[in-house]
N, CA and C of each residue as an Amber inpcrd file, in Angstrom:
protein
   408
   0.7500000  -1.0030000   0.0240000   0.3470000  -0.0810000   0.1110000
   1.0840000   1.0120000   0.2600000   0.7960000   2.3110000  -0.9000000
   1.2320000   3.0690000  -0.9750000   0.7480000   4.2690000  -0.3600000
   1.1390000   5.4370000   0.5840000   0.9220000   6.5150000   1.2770000
   1.2640000   7.7490000   0.6580000   0.4520000   8.6570000   0.3990000
   0.2590000   9.6830000   0.0340000   0.8430000  11.0670000   0.8390000
   1.9100000  11.5890000   1.0380000   2.4940000  12.7000000   2.4300000
   2.1060000  13.7680000   1.9330000   1.3680000  14.2280000   2.9810000
   0.8460000  15.6150000   2.5840000   1.9440000  16.4630000   3.7670000
   2.0560000  17.9500000   3.6440000   2.4730000  18.7660000   4.2120000
   1.5240000  19.7790000   4.8240000   1.8870000  20.7030000   6.2750000
   1.0760000  21.3670000   6.3740000   2.1110000  22.8250000   6.6870000
   1.5930000  23.7370000   6.1720000   2.3840000  24.8800000   6.1580000
   1.6860000  25.8410000   6.8370000   2.3400000  27.2450000   7.3490000
   2.0890000  28.0480000   8.4150000   2.7200000  29.1270000   7.9950000
   2.0700000  30.4040000   7.7050000   2.5590000  31.8350000   7.0650000
   1.7440000  32.5900000   8.4410000   2.6360000  33.3070000   9.2840000
   2.6540000  34.3280000  10.1500000   3.1310000  35.3280000  10.0510000
   2.3160000  36.5720000  10.2920000   2.8610000  38.1080000  10.8290000
   1.8430000  38.4600000  12.0890000   2.6450000  39.6060000  12.6050000
   2.2620000  40.0230000  13.4810000   2.7780000  41.8560000  13.2380000
   1.5310000  42.5110000  13.5200000   1.8830000  43.7100000  13.2870000
   1.4600000  44.5820000  14.0230000   2.1510000  46.2480000  14.3190000
   1.3480000  47.1780000  14.9530000   0.3260000  47.8580000  14.0910000
  -0.9130000  48.3480000  14.6680000  -1.8610000  48.6490000  13.6460000
  -1.5330000  49.7710000  13.5180000  -0.8020000  50.4730000  12.3350000
  -0.3370000  51.4100000  12.3170000  -1.3060000  51.8780000  10.6880000
  -0.3130000  50.9060000   9.8090000  -0.3990000  50.8680000   8.4240000
  -0.5840000  49.5260000   8.0480000  -1.0020000  49.4010000   6.6290000
  -1.5140000  47.6910000   6.5510000  -0.2030000  47.3630000   6.9330000
  -0.2870000  45.9390000   7.1950000   0.9010000  44.7130000   7.2950000
   0.7260000  43.8140000   6.5460000   1.6600000  43.2890000   5.8090000
   1.6130000  42.1250000   4.9170000   2.8310000  41.0990000   4.9430000
   2.4200000  40.0740000   4.8440000   3.5280000  39.0440000   4.9540000
   4.3470000  38.8970000   3.5800000   5.3380000  38.7640000   3.5150000
   6.0780000  38.6460000   2.1980000   6.0090000  37.4120000   1.6450000
   5.5890000  37.9370000   0.1290000   5.3220000  36.5050000  -0.6880000
   6.4520000  35.7350000  -0.8440000   6.0170000  34.2650000  -0.9080000
   7.1770000  33.3280000  -1.2240000   7.4460000  33.2410000  -2.8840000
   8.5510000  32.8120000  -3.3700000   8.9510000  32.9800000  -4.9350000
   8.5030000  31.4680000  -5.4440000   8.2100000  30.7100000  -4.8880000
   8.0280000  29.5770000  -5.9220000   6.8920000  28.9500000  -4.9210000
   6.2710000  27.8160000  -5.7790000   5.0330000  26.6710000  -4.9360000
   4.1670000  27.5600000  -4.3430000   3.3660000  27.3380000  -3.8110000
   2.2690000  27.9750000  -3.0890000   2.7100000  29.3360000  -2.5840000
   1.3660000  30.3120000  -3.0200000   1.7240000  31.6350000  -2.3330000
   0.7940000  32.4280000  -1.2470000   0.9410000  31.7920000  -0.1840000
  -0.2680000  32.6810000   0.4030000  -0.0690000  33.6390000   0.7370000
  -1.0250000  34.8640000   0.9870000  -0.3200000  36.2100000   1.4680000
  -1.3490000  36.6110000   2.4960000  -1.1610000  37.5170000   3.6630000
  -1.7030000  37.3770000   4.6990000  -1.7860000  39.1190000   4.6700000
  -2.5220000  39.4160000   5.2240000  -2.4200000  40.8190000   5.4830000
  -3.5780000  41.5210000   6.7990000  -3.1910000  42.6670000   7.5990000
  -4.1290000  42.8670000   8.4210000  -3.8980000  44.2540000   8.3930000
  -5.4070000  45.1560000   8.2690000  -5.3860000  46.5120000   8.7140000
  -6.4910000  46.6660000   9.6280000  -6.6130000  47.8860000   9.8600000
  -7.2620000  48.4860000  11.2650000  -7.8160000  49.7700000  10.7060000
  -9.3380000  50.1300000  10.4480000  -9.9910000  51.3550000  10.1910000
 -11.0140000  51.4800000  11.6370000 -11.2420000  52.6020000  12.0100000
 -10.4680000  53.8950000  11.2770000  -9.3580000  53.8460000  12.6530000
  -8.2570000  54.7280000  11.7410000  -6.9190000  54.7560000  12.5840000
  -6.4040000  55.9850000  12.7040000  -6.1090000  56.2440000  13.9160000
  -5.4820000  55.6280000  15.2910000  -6.6570000  55.0240000  15.9440000
  -6.1360000  53.9420000  16.2970000  -7.2190000  53.6680000  17.8230000
  -7.2980000  54.3870000  18.5890000  -8.7840000  54.7030000  19.1690000
  -8.7140000  55.1250000  20.3960000  -9.4620000  54.9770000  21.2860000
  -9.0830000  54.8940000  22.8250000 -10.1360000  54.2020000  23.9820000
 -11.8640000  54.5270000  23.6510000 -12.3180000  53.8830000  23.9880000
 -13.8920000  53.8120000  23.8160000 -14.2380000  54.3710000  22.3640000
 -13.4970000  53.7640000  21.3810000 -13.9080000  53.6710000  20.0260000
 -14.1560000  52.4880000  19.8460000 -15.1650000  52.5510000  18.7010000
 -15.3780000  50.8410000  18.1510000 -13.9840000  51.1680000  16.5940000
 -13.7960000  49.6850000  16.4220000 -12.9460000  50.0280000  14.9030000
 -13.0020000  48.6530000  14.4350000 -12.6020000  48.2000000  13.1260000
 -12.8270000  47.2760000  12.4200000 -11.0730000  46.8550000  12.2300000
 -11.2060000  45.3100000  12.5370000  -9.9680000  44.8030000  12.2370000
 -10.0820000  43.9440000  11.0840000  -9.2290000  43.8270000   9.6750000
  -9.5820000  43.3040000   8.4860000  -8.5350000  42.5930000   8.1420000
  -8.6110000  41.1380000   8.3460000  -7.5610000  40.1960000   7.6990000
  -7.5920000  39.6500000   6.3710000  -6.7010000  40.0380000   5.3190000
  -7.4510000  38.9710000   4.1650000  -6.1740000  38.1090000   4.2060000
  -6.5010000  36.9150000   3.5120000  -5.2630000  35.7400000   3.2120000
  -5.9640000  35.5210000   1.5030000  -4.9300000  35.5010000   0.8050000
  -4.7550000  35.2790000  -0.8750000  -3.8880000  34.3960000  -0.9580000
  -4.7280000  33.6830000  -1.8720000  -4.0000000  32.3620000  -2.1680000
  -3.0790000  33.0290000  -3.8780000  -2.2090000  33.5880000  -3.7380000
  -1.6270000  34.2900000  -4.6000000  -0.6020000  33.3680000  -5.6220000
  -0.5550000  32.0810000  -5.2700000   0.1770000  31.3000000  -6.1650000
  -0.6200000  30.4090000  -7.1000000   0.1870000  29.6620000  -7.9310000
  -0.5200000  29.1210000  -9.0730000  -1.0270000  27.6890000  -8.8510000
  -1.2540000  27.2650000  -7.2920000  -1.9610000  25.9270000  -7.0670000
  -2.5260000  25.9880000  -6.3700000  -3.7650000  25.4560000  -6.0340000
  -4.7190000  25.6780000  -4.8930000  -4.2820000  25.2350000  -3.4020000
  -4.9550000  25.7580000  -2.6160000  -3.9900000  25.4350000  -1.2040000
  -5.6290000  24.9700000  -0.3820000  -5.6730000  23.5940000   0.1050000
  -6.7420000  22.7690000   0.9940000  -6.5240000  23.2800000   2.2590000
  -7.4810000  23.2310000   2.9740000  -7.7740000  22.9240000   4.3370000
  -7.0550000  24.4590000   4.9400000  -7.5470000  25.6230000   4.5140000
  -6.8310000  26.9350000   4.8290000  -7.6260000  27.2120000   6.2600000
  -6.5800000  27.7960000   6.8390000  -7.2120000  27.9670000   8.5230000
  -6.6510000  29.6740000   8.5980000  -7.4590000  30.5640000   9.3450000
  -7.0420000  31.6200000   9.5870000  -7.1820000  31.9590000  10.8540000
  -5.6380000  32.1340000  11.6930000  -5.9860000  32.4350000  13.2340000
  -5.8760000  33.6540000  13.6030000  -6.0580000  34.1950000  14.6950000
  -5.5860000  35.5850000  15.4240000  -6.0720000  35.4870000  17.0380000
  -5.0940000  36.2650000  17.5630000  -5.2640000  36.6600000  18.8680000
  -5.7530000  37.9320000  19.1270000  -6.6020000  38.3820000  19.5740000
  -6.9520000  40.1830000  19.8010000  -6.2680000  40.3020000  21.3400000
  -5.3920000  41.8680000  21.3010000  -4.9440000  41.6680000  22.4800000
  -5.8990000  42.0770000  23.4560000  -5.6040000  42.1950000  25.3800000
  -6.9430000  41.9950000  26.0410000  -7.4000000  43.5710000  26.1550000
  -6.9030000  44.3520000  25.3610000  -7.3430000  45.5180000  25.7910000
  -8.6350000  45.9900000  24.4040000  -8.3460000  44.8070000  23.5840000
  -9.6320000  45.2410000  22.5340000 -10.6570000  43.8680000  22.7550000
 -11.8090000  44.3080000  22.8660000 -13.2640000  44.0200000  23.2650000
 -13.5620000  43.1980000  21.9220000 -13.7250000  42.0910000  21.7890000
 -14.5660000  41.6300000  20.5120000 -15.6790000  41.7250000  20.6690000
 -16.1260000  42.4440000  19.5720000 -17.7650000  42.6740000  19.2760000
 -18.6050000  41.6000000  18.5990000 -17.9390000  41.5090000  17.3790000
 -18.0980000  40.2530000  16.2440000 -17.2780000  39.7320000  15.3240000
 -17.4130000  38.8920000  15.1000000 -16.5230000  38.2640000  13.6390000
 -17.4410000  37.7450000  12.3260000 -16.9290000  38.2310000  11.8560000
 -17.6450000  37.3290000  10.1500000 -16.4390000  36.9210000   9.3880000
 -16.8380000  36.5860000   8.1400000 -15.9600000  35.8000000   7.2040000
 -16.4940000  35.7690000   6.0540000 -15.9530000  35.9740000   5.0470000
 -16.2680000  35.6140000   3.1930000 -16.6530000  34.2240000   2.9470000
 -16.2970000  33.7880000   3.7060000 -16.3810000  32.0490000   3.5820000
 -15.6890000  31.2450000   4.9770000 -16.1680000  30.2070000   5.0710000
 -16.0700000  29.4280000   5.7300000 -16.5470000  29.3930000   7.2320000
 -16.1900000  28.6360000   8.2610000 -16.8550000  28.6770000   9.4940000
 -15.9440000  29.4950000  10.6760000 -16.4350000  30.5270000  11.4040000
 -15.8070000  31.5380000  12.5230000 -16.0330000  30.6090000  13.7920000
 -15.1460000  30.8860000  14.7240000 -15.4950000  30.1910000  15.9400000
 -14.3850000  31.0440000  16.8890000 -14.8740000  31.6690000  18.0770000
 -14.2540000  32.4730000  18.8660000 -14.4730000  31.7460000  20.2420000
 -12.7320000  31.7710000  20.8280000 -12.7240000  31.5050000  22.5760000
 -11.9320000  32.5060000  22.9260000 -12.6020000  33.1440000  23.8370000
 -12.0180000  34.1380000  24.8250000 -11.2760000  35.0050000  23.4590000
 -10.0930000  35.2840000  23.4060000  -9.6430000  36.1490000  22.5840000
  -9.2180000  35.4010000  21.0930000  -9.1080000  34.2850000  21.0790000
  -8.7490000  33.7060000  20.2910000  -9.5860000  33.0260000  19.2120000
  -9.3720000  33.6930000  17.7320000 -10.4710000  33.9460000  16.4800000
  -9.8210000  32.8410000  15.4390000 -10.2520000  32.0540000  15.0180000
 -10.2030000  30.9060000  14.2810000 -11.4550000  30.3990000  12.9920000
 -10.8140000  30.7840000  11.7830000 -11.3070000  30.9180000  10.6930000
 -11.3040000  29.7510000   9.5430000 -12.0070000  28.5800000   9.2820000
 -11.9410000  27.4050000   8.8310000 -12.4000000  27.5850000   7.6770000
 -11.6720000  27.9720000   6.5140000 -12.0600000  28.4340000   5.5310000
 -12.0170000  27.7510000   4.3840000 -11.3330000  26.5430000   4.1010000
 -11.3640000  25.3680000   3.5870000 -10.5630000  25.4570000   2.1980000
 -11.3080000  25.5850000   0.8950000 -10.4450000  25.7810000  -0.1990000
  -9.9220000  27.2510000  -0.6800000  -9.0460000  27.2010000  -1.5850000
  -8.5450000  28.4700000  -2.0320000  -7.8100000  28.2000000  -3.0790000
  -8.8780000  28.7170000  -4.4600000  -7.7380000  28.8190000  -5.6350000
  -6.9600000  29.6580000  -5.7310000  -6.4950000  29.4790000  -7.1460000
  -5.3600000  30.8320000  -6.9560000  -6.1410000  31.8350000  -7.6110000
  -5.8760000  32.8810000  -7.1320000  -6.3830000  34.2720000  -6.7230000
  -7.0950000  34.5000000  -5.9720000  -8.0540000  33.6370000  -5.8550000
  -8.8330000  33.4560000  -4.5620000  -8.8290000  33.8590000  -2.9120000
  -9.4070000  34.6900000  -2.5710000  -9.1700000  35.3330000  -1.0950000
 -10.3570000  34.9680000  -0.3290000  -9.3800000  35.0230000   1.3620000
 -10.8580000  35.0680000   2.2860000 -10.4750000  36.0510000   2.7960000
 -11.5270000  36.8910000   3.4640000 -11.7080000  37.9560000   4.5070000
 -12.2960000  38.0840000   5.6250000 -11.8780000  38.3580000   6.6420000
 -11.9110000  38.2870000   8.0110000 -12.2100000  39.1520000   8.8520000
 -13.5540000  39.8770000   9.0240000 -13.7580000  41.2570000   9.7480000
 -13.9960000  40.9290000  11.2430000 -13.1980000  41.6520000  12.0100000
 -13.5500000  41.4480000  13.6090000 -13.6700000  42.8230000  14.1130000
 -14.9030000  42.9040000  14.8210000 -15.6580000  44.3170000  15.0880000
 -14.7590000  44.4740000  16.5390000 -14.2810000  45.7050000  17.0110000
 -13.7160000  45.2090000  18.2440000 -13.8220000  46.7560000  18.8990000
 -14.1260000  46.5660000  20.0890000 -14.3050000  47.9870000  20.7130000
 -12.8850000  48.0990000  21.8020000 -12.4590000  49.4730000  21.5180000
 -11.0170000  49.4210000  22.2550000 -11.4270000  49.6010000  23.8120000
 -11.0330000  48.6830000  24.9540000 -11.5200000  49.2960000  26.3590000
 -10.6220000  49.7850000  26.9320000  -9.4530000  49.5790000  26.5080000
  -8.4260000  50.6590000  27.6590000  -7.2230000  50.4310000  26.7290000
  -6.0340000  51.5640000  26.9380000  -4.9230000  51.9830000  26.4490000
  -3.5840000  50.4930000  27.2970000  -2.6670000  50.3350000  26.4650000
  -1.7870000  49.5900000  27.3640000  -1.2930000  50.7380000  28.4660000
  -0.8520000  50.6100000  29.6060000  -0.1620000  51.2410000  30.5090000
   1.1070000  52.1920000  30.1230000   1.7340000  51.1420000  29.2730000
   3.1330000  52.1250000  28.5140000   2.7740000  52.7790000  27.5690000
   1.4110000  53.0250000  26.9300000   1.1310000  53.4840000  25.6380000
   1.8690000  52.9660000  24.5090000   1.9030000  51.5640000  24.7390000
   2.6060000  50.7010000  23.5320000   1.5620000  50.8420000  22.6460000
   2.1050000  50.3980000  20.9470000   0.9240000  50.3940000  19.9250000
   0.0470000  49.0930000  20.2300000  -1.1460000  49.1780000  19.9280000
  -1.9270000  47.9660000  19.4080000  -1.1390000  46.8200000  18.5840000
  -1.0190000  45.8140000  19.1110000  -0.6800000  44.7850000  18.0860000
  -1.3610000  43.3600000  17.7830000  -1.5310000  42.8370000  16.7230000
  -2.3210000  41.9780000  16.3610000  -1.4640000  41.0210000  15.4910000
  -1.7390000  39.9020000  16.4310000  -0.6960000  38.9580000  14.8190000
  -1.7960000  37.8050000  14.4310000  -1.5930000  37.2950000  13.3810000
  -2.6440000  36.3690000  12.4750000  -1.2270000  35.2930000  11.8070000
  -2.0610000  34.2360000  11.9100000  -1.5310000  32.9150000  11.0150000
  -2.3620000  32.3350000  10.1110000  -1.6580000  32.0830000   8.5710000
  -2.6530000  31.2270000   7.8300000  -1.8350000  29.4450000   7.5650000
  -2.6630000  28.7680000   7.9300000  -2.0950000  27.0820000   7.7040000
  -2.5960000  26.8820000   6.4160000  -2.3460000  25.8880000   5.6890000
  -2.9860000  25.2080000   4.6960000  -2.1670000  23.7650000   4.6030000
  -3.1940000  22.7390000   3.9060000  -2.4830000  21.2960000   3.5970000
  -2.4010000  21.6410000   2.3930000  -1.2320000  20.8380000   1.7710000
  -0.8550000  20.8500000   0.2580000  -0.0060000  19.9120000   0.2180000
């Protein structure tokens, strides 16, 4: 019996919510691209904002079992989460979107509506990390 081996890949970025943050694309093979933006900016305490995470398949081959994950810092209260495709789950401050299959050129967009409940004690910028995994 012959077994097919599959590999799981991870692309992750972290960004201070100032300007759009994008992970550097790979040059060969599958090419997932992940971006994070916040609007409005700058974020202000007691203000509502939207964090937008976009995962795009910029490669020439399809990506299977795509999942996007992100954790919100504890000074952001998650009000609502939606995605352009797939199933959304939220546990505490962790967000997971099981997006499934992405054809070449296809994107999945995750919208995270938050309320800024407090500033960091050191006035550090807001930092959000996201990751995209896929099976190929």
